[in-house]
Coordinates of C-alpha atoms in Angstrom, one line a residue:
M1358 CA 5.5 -19.7 6.1
S1359 CA 1.8 -19.8 7.0
A1360 CA -0.5 -22.5 5.8
P1361 CA -2.1 -21.9 2.4
A1362 CA -5.6 -20.3 2.3
R1363 CA -8.2 -23.1 1.9
V1364 CA -10.8 -22.1 -0.6
L1365 CA -14.2 -23.5 -1.7
V1366 CA -15.2 -22.4 -5.2
V1367 CA -19.0 -22.1 -5.7
D1368 CA -20.4 -21.4 -9.3
D1369 CA -23.1 -23.2 -11.3
S1370 CA -20.8 -23.2 -14.4
P1371 CA -18.2 -26.0 -14.6
T1372 CA -16.2 -23.9 -17.0
M1373 CA -16.2 -20.9 -14.6
R1374 CA -15.3 -23.2 -11.6
G1375 CA -12.4 -24.6 -13.6
L1376 CA -11.2 -21.1 -14.5
I1377 CA -11.4 -19.8 -11.0
T1378 CA -9.6 -22.9 -9.7
A1379 CA -6.8 -22.6 -12.2
V1380 CA -6.3 -18.9 -11.4
L1381 CA -6.2 -19.6 -7.6
S1382 CA -4.1 -22.8 -7.9
S1383 CA -1.3 -20.8 -9.7
D1384 CA -0.6 -19.2 -6.3
P1385 CA 1.3 -21.5 -4.0
E1386 CA -0.3 -19.8 -1.0
V1387 CA -3.8 -20.7 -2.0
N1388 CA -5.3 -24.2 -1.9
V1389 CA -8.6 -24.9 -3.6
I1390 CA -10.0 -27.7 -1.5
G1391 CA -13.3 -28.2 -3.3
Q1392 CA -16.0 -27.0 -5.7
A1393 CA -19.8 -26.7 -5.6
G1394 CA -22.3 -26.1 -8.3
D1395 CA -25.1 -24.6 -6.2
A1396 CA -26.0 -23.5 -2.7
L1397 CA -27.1 -27.0 -1.6
E1398 CA -23.8 -28.6 -2.7
A1399 CA -21.9 -25.7 -1.1
R1400 CA -23.7 -26.1 2.2
E1401 CA -22.6 -29.7 2.5
A1402 CA -19.1 -28.9 1.3
I1403 CA -18.7 -26.2 4.0
K1404 CA -19.7 -28.7 6.7
R1405 CA -17.3 -31.3 5.3
L1406 CA -14.3 -29.2 4.4
N1407 CA -14.5 -26.2 6.7
P1408 CA -12.9 -23.8 4.2
D1409 CA -11.2 -20.5 5.2
V1410 CA -12.7 -18.6 2.3
L1411 CA -15.6 -19.0 -0.2
T1412 CA -15.8 -17.6 -3.7
L1413 CA -19.5 -17.3 -4.5
D1414 CA -21.4 -16.8 -7.8
I1415 CA -24.5 -14.6 -7.5
E1416 CA -26.8 -16.2 -10.2
M1417 CA -27.2 -19.9 -9.3
P1418 CA -30.1 -22.4 -9.5
N1419 CA -32.0 -23.6 -6.3
M1420 CA -30.9 -20.6 -4.3
N1421 CA -29.2 -17.4 -5.6
G1422 CA -25.9 -16.2 -4.1
L1423 CA -27.4 -13.3 -2.1
D1424 CA -29.9 -15.5 -0.3
F1425 CA -27.1 -18.1 0.4
L1426 CA -24.8 -15.3 1.6
E1427 CA -27.4 -14.1 4.1
K1428 CA -27.7 -17.7 5.5
I1429 CA -23.9 -18.0 5.7
M1430 CA -23.6 -14.7 7.6
T1431 CA -26.3 -15.8 10.0
L1432 CA -25.4 -19.5 10.5
R1433 CA -21.7 -19.8 9.8
P1434 CA -20.0 -16.4 9.3
M1435 CA -16.9 -16.6 7.1
P1436 CA -15.1 -14.5 4.5
V1437 CA -16.9 -14.7 1.1
I1438 CA -15.7 -13.1 -2.1
M1439 CA -18.5 -12.5 -4.7
V1440 CA -17.9 -13.3 -8.3
S1441 CA -20.2 -11.2 -10.5
T1442 CA -21.0 -10.4 -14.1
M1443 CA -19.8 -6.9 -15.1
T1444 CA -23.3 -5.6 -15.8
H1445 CA -25.5 -3.1 -14.1
R1446 CA -27.6 -5.9 -12.6
G1447 CA -24.5 -7.7 -11.5
A1448 CA -23.2 -4.6 -9.9
E1449 CA -26.4 -3.9 -7.9
A1450 CA -26.4 -7.5 -6.6
T1451 CA -22.7 -7.4 -5.7
L1452 CA -23.1 -4.1 -3.8
A1453 CA -26.0 -5.6 -1.9
A1454 CA -23.7 -8.6 -1.1
L1455 CA -21.0 -6.3 0.2
E1456 CA -23.6 -4.6 2.5
I1457 CA -24.7 -8.0 3.8
G1458 CA -21.1 -8.8 4.7
A1459 CA -19.2 -10.2 1.8
F1460 CA -15.4 -9.5 2.0
D1461 CA -14.9 -8.3 -1.5
C1462 CA -15.9 -8.8 -5.1
V1463 CA -14.4 -9.6 -8.5
G1464 CA -15.9 -9.4 -11.9
K1465 CA -16.3 -12.3 -14.3
P1466 CA -13.8 -12.0 -17.2
A1467 CA -14.8 -10.9 -20.6
P1468 CA -13.9 -13.1 -23.6
G1469 CA -10.2 -12.8 -24.4
E1470 CA -9.3 -11.0 -21.2
L1471 CA -5.6 -11.3 -20.6
R1472 CA -5.7 -11.4 -16.8
P1473 CA -9.0 -13.0 -15.7
F1474 CA -10.1 -12.3 -12.2
G1475 CA -7.3 -9.8 -11.6
D1476 CA -6.0 -9.9 -8.0
L1477 CA -8.5 -12.6 -6.8
A1478 CA -5.7 -14.7 -5.2
E1479 CA -4.5 -11.7 -3.2
K1480 CA -8.0 -11.0 -2.1
V1481 CA -8.4 -14.6 -1.1
K1482 CA -5.2 -14.5 1.0
A1483 CA -6.3 -11.3 2.6
A1484 CA -9.7 -12.7 3.4
A1485 CA -8.1 -15.8 5.0
R1486 CA -5.9 -13.6 7.2
T1487 CA -8.7 -11.2 8.3
Q1488 CA -9.6 -10.9 12.0
R1489 CA -13.0 -9.4 11.2
Q1490 CA -15.7 -10.6 13.5
Y1491 CA -18.4 -11.5 11.0
S1492 CA -20.9 -12.4 13.6
Q1493 CA -21.1 -8.8 15.0
P1494 CA -24.4 -7.1 14.3
A1495 CA -24.2 -3.8 12.4
A1496 CA -24.5 -0.8 14.7
A1497 CA -27.5 1.4 14.3
V1498 CA -26.9 4.6 12.3
A1499 CA -27.8 7.9 14.0
P1500 CA -29.6 10.4 11.8
P1501 CA -27.3 13.1 10.3
P1502 CA -27.5 16.6 11.6
S1503 CA -30.0 18.9 10.0
V1504 CA -29.0 21.6 7.6
A1505 CA -29.8 24.2 10.2
D1506 CA -27.5 22.5 12.8
F1507 CA -24.5 22.4 10.5
R1508 CA -22.7 25.4 9.2
V1509 CA -20.3 24.3 6.5
G1510 CA -16.9 25.9 6.2
R1511 CA -14.6 26.1 3.1
K1512 CA -12.8 22.8 3.3
I1513 CA -12.8 19.9 0.8
V1514 CA -13.0 16.4 2.1
A1515 CA -11.1 13.6 0.3
I1516 CA -11.6 9.9 1.1
G1517 CA -9.8 6.8 0.0
S1518 CA -10.9 3.2 0.5
S1519 CA -10.7 -0.3 -0.9
T1520 CA -11.6 -3.7 0.5
G1521 CA -14.4 -3.2 3.0
G1522 CA -15.0 0.3 1.6
V1523 CA -18.6 -0.2 0.6
E1524 CA -19.8 -0.7 4.2
A1525 CA -17.3 1.9 5.5
L1526 CA -18.3 4.6 3.1
I1527 CA -22.0 4.1 3.9
A1528 CA -21.3 4.3 7.6
V1529 CA -19.3 7.6 7.2
L1530 CA -21.5 9.3 4.6
Q1531 CA -24.8 8.5 6.4
K1532 CA -23.5 10.9 9.1
F1533 CA -23.3 13.8 6.6
P1534 CA -26.0 16.4 6.4
A1535 CA -27.5 17.6 3.1
N1536 CA -25.2 20.6 3.2
C1537 CA -22.0 18.6 3.7
P1538 CA -18.6 19.9 2.5
P1539 CA -17.7 19.1 -1.1
T1540 CA -16.4 15.5 -0.9
V1541 CA -14.3 13.5 -3.4
I1542 CA -13.8 9.8 -3.1
T1543 CA -11.7 7.1 -4.7
Q1544 CA -12.9 3.6 -3.9
H1545 CA -11.1 0.7 -5.6
M1546 CA -13.9 -1.0 -7.5
P1547 CA -14.4 -2.7 -11.0
P1548 CA -15.7 -0.6 -13.9
T1549 CA -19.5 -0.4 -14.1
F1550 CA -19.8 -0.9 -10.3
T1551 CA -19.1 2.7 -9.3
K1552 CA -22.1 4.1 -11.1
S1553 CA -24.4 1.7 -9.3
F1554 CA -22.6 2.4 -6.0
A1555 CA -23.0 6.1 -6.4
E1556 CA -26.7 5.6 -7.1
R1557 CA -27.0 3.4 -4.0
L1558 CA -25.2 6.0 -1.8
N1559 CA -27.4 8.7 -3.2
R1560 CA -30.5 6.8 -2.0
L1561 CA -29.0 6.1 1.4
C1562 CA -27.4 9.5 2.2
A1563 CA -28.7 13.0 2.7
P1564 CA -26.3 14.8 0.3
V1565 CA -26.3 14.3 -3.5
V1566 CA -23.9 11.5 -4.4
Q1567 CA -22.9 11.1 -8.0
E1568 CA -20.2 9.5 -10.1
A1569 CA -17.6 12.1 -10.9
T1570 CA -17.5 13.6 -14.4
D1571 CA -14.7 15.6 -15.9
G1572 CA -15.2 19.3 -15.2
A1573 CA -17.9 18.9 -12.5
R1574 CA -17.6 21.8 -10.0
L1575 CA -17.2 20.9 -6.4
E1576 CA -20.2 22.2 -4.5
I1577 CA -21.5 22.1 -1.0
G1578 CA -23.9 19.2 -0.5
K1579 CA -22.4 17.1 -3.2
I1580 CA -20.2 13.9 -3.0
Y1581 CA -18.2 12.8 -6.1
L1582 CA -17.2 9.1 -6.5
A1583 CA -14.3 8.3 -8.9
P1584 CA -15.4 6.2 -11.9
G1585 CA -13.8 2.7 -11.8
G1586 CA -11.2 1.4 -14.1
E1587 CA -10.3 3.9 -16.9
R1588 CA -9.1 7.2 -15.4
H1589 CA -7.8 8.8 -12.2
L1590 CA -9.8 11.4 -10.3
Q1591 CA -8.1 14.7 -9.4
V1592 CA -9.3 18.1 -8.3
S1593 CA -8.0 21.4 -9.8
G1594 CA -8.9 25.0 -10.2
A1595 CA -8.1 27.4 -7.4
S1596 CA -10.9 29.9 -8.1
A1597 CA -13.5 27.3 -9.0
P1598 CA -12.4 23.8 -7.9
C1599 CA -13.7 21.0 -10.1
C1600 CA -13.2 17.3 -10.8
R1601 CA -10.7 16.2 -13.4
L1602 CA -10.6 12.7 -14.9
I1603 CA -7.0 12.0 -16.0
D1604 CA -5.7 9.4 -18.5
R1605 CA -2.7 7.9 -16.8
A1606 CA -1.1 4.5 -16.0
P1607 CA -2.2 2.8 -12.8
V1608 CA -0.5 4.0 -9.6
N1609 CA 0.2 1.4 -6.9
G1610 CA -1.6 -1.1 -9.2
H1611 CA -4.8 0.9 -9.2
R1612 CA -6.8 3.2 -11.5
P1613 CA -8.3 5.3 -10.1
S1614 CA -5.6 5.6 -7.4
V1615 CA -6.2 7.2 -3.9
D1616 CA -2.6 8.7 -4.0
V1617 CA -3.4 10.5 -7.3
L1618 CA -6.5 12.1 -5.7
F1619 CA -4.8 13.0 -2.4
D1620 CA -1.8 14.5 -4.2
S1621 CA -4.1 16.8 -6.1
V1622 CA -6.1 17.8 -3.0
A1623 CA -2.9 18.6 -1.2
E1624 CA -1.7 20.9 -4.0
L1625 CA -5.1 22.6 -4.5
A1626 CA -6.5 23.0 -1.0
G1627 CA -3.6 22.6 1.4
R1628 CA -4.8 23.4 4.9
N1629 CA -8.4 23.8 3.6
A1630 CA -8.8 20.1 3.3
V1631 CA -9.5 16.9 5.3
G1632 CA -8.1 13.6 4.2
V1633 CA -9.5 10.3 5.3
I1634 CA -8.1 6.8 4.6
L1635 CA -10.4 3.8 5.3
T1636 CA -10.1 0.0 5.2
G1637 CA -8.3 -1.5 2.2
M1638 CA -5.5 -3.8 1.0
G1639 CA -2.1 -2.5 0.1
R1640 CA -0.6 1.0 0.5
D1641 CA -2.5 3.2 -2.0
G1642 CA -3.2 6.6 -0.5
A1643 CA -0.7 6.5 2.3
A1644 CA 1.9 8.7 0.6
G1645 CA -0.8 11.1 -0.7
L1646 CA -2.2 11.4 2.8
L1647 CA 1.2 12.3 4.1
K1648 CA 1.5 14.9 1.4
M1649 CA -1.9 16.3 2.5
R1650 CA -0.7 16.5 6.1
H1651 CA 2.5 18.2 5.2
A1652 CA 0.4 20.7 3.3
G1653 CA -1.5 21.5 6.4
A1654 CA -4.6 19.4 6.0
R1655 CA -6.3 17.5 8.8
T1656 CA -6.0 13.7 8.4
L1657 CA -7.9 10.7 9.7
G1658 CA -7.4 7.0 9.5
Q1659 CA -9.7 4.1 10.3
N1660 CA -8.4 2.0 13.3
E1661 CA -7.4 -1.6 13.0
K1662 CA -10.3 -3.0 15.1
T1663 CA -13.0 -1.7 12.7
C1664 CA -11.2 -2.3 9.4
V1665 CA -12.1 -5.3 7.2
V1666 CA -8.4 -5.1 6.1
Y1667 CA -6.0 -2.9 8.0
G1668 CA -3.6 -2.3 5.1
M1669 CA -3.9 1.2 3.7
P1670 CA -4.6 2.8 7.1
R1671 CA -1.8 0.9 8.7
V1672 CA 0.8 2.1 6.1
A1673 CA -0.5 5.6 6.4
H1674 CA -0.2 5.5 10.2
E1675 CA 3.3 4.1 10.1
L1676 CA 4.4 6.9 7.7
G1677 CA 3.0 9.5 10.1
A1678 CA 0.3 10.6 7.7
V1679 CA -2.6 10.0 10.1
E1680 CA -3.3 12.8 12.6
Q1681 CA -6.0 10.7 14.4
Q1682 CA -6.9 7.0 14.2
L1683 CA -10.6 6.5 15.0
P1684 CA -13.2 3.7 14.9
L1685 CA -15.4 3.8 11.9
S1686 CA -18.4 4.9 13.9
A1687 CA -16.6 8.1 14.9
I1688 CA -15.1 9.2 11.6
G1689 CA -18.2 10.9 10.1
E1690 CA -18.7 13.1 13.1
E1691 CA -15.1 14.0 13.3
I1692 CA -15.1 15.0 9.6
L1693 CA -18.0 17.4 10.4
K1694 CA -16.2 18.9 13.4
M1695 CA -13.1 19.5 11.2
T1696 CA -15.1 21.1 8.4
A1697 CA -17.7 23.1 10.3
A1698 CA -17.5 26.9 10.0
R1699 CA -16.2 28.7 13.0
K1700 CA -18.6 31.0 14.8
E1701 CA -16.8 34.1 13.8
G1702 CA -16.7 33.2 10.2
T1703 CA -15.8 30.4 7.9
E1704 CA -12.6 28.5 7.6

């Protein structure tokens, strides 16, 4: 058995620190080695205790969590899990943290919540195991092709991601031109965060990015992100494909589930689809991607070296669901190659 993950809990609220500590301490593979009430205390504790993982509040006195995270990633890169309020403002700040380099995020619990902090312990253990090189600078993003340079075919793109998916999706979608193929995405993310993330992607990318709504028609130049928490995203409608939000129990522990999305794309589009599985914990999406490949779709997986967590892509690769494994920097271009119209007509 490997040594327990050593965690430092940073939050200005003693009550919240105690709750996080209690949740983490209930897992024998996690060891909370210290607590800190602000960035100054945390800095000294990091030097003294050398933790494997940090949980970090965003709103703190003396120095807020985002500023402290930037200093950590510059001076002492390490896995950090952000703990955020489940508000629009909290979501915006957390997404910024994930872009800076935070490993993942969890929402602060609402009063009376039965399972506060959800899978925080699993995220902490995954963070402690990660081989990610936090000190590597982000690669420069090349501009996407112009509308005139890309002739879109008839394929639908479906993408699934989880831990590390914020950075990964930005890297992929910034390669898309304004007339990209219709694209549907399930990213594991708390409720209220997906709307802010869709808005952020819309500002950063050439196509229109929006949170998916029930009945929204799939159109060229549009990207649809599954809303977090309540329903699954599917696609349906042979003559006029559209998004469907389905009330159903969690699948693989997730709602929305990547498998549910990929299953529906396999049934609707078959060979006229491209499936992509990016960084993430667990196995969600692997079976659905295999179904897509069996239906004739092209399939891609992110390679181990560029994943924050090589979980979902690993399982998909082992199942034979992945046609090609590629570094993150190459996936956007490969999707465009697979979905471009042929010279003699469209696919």
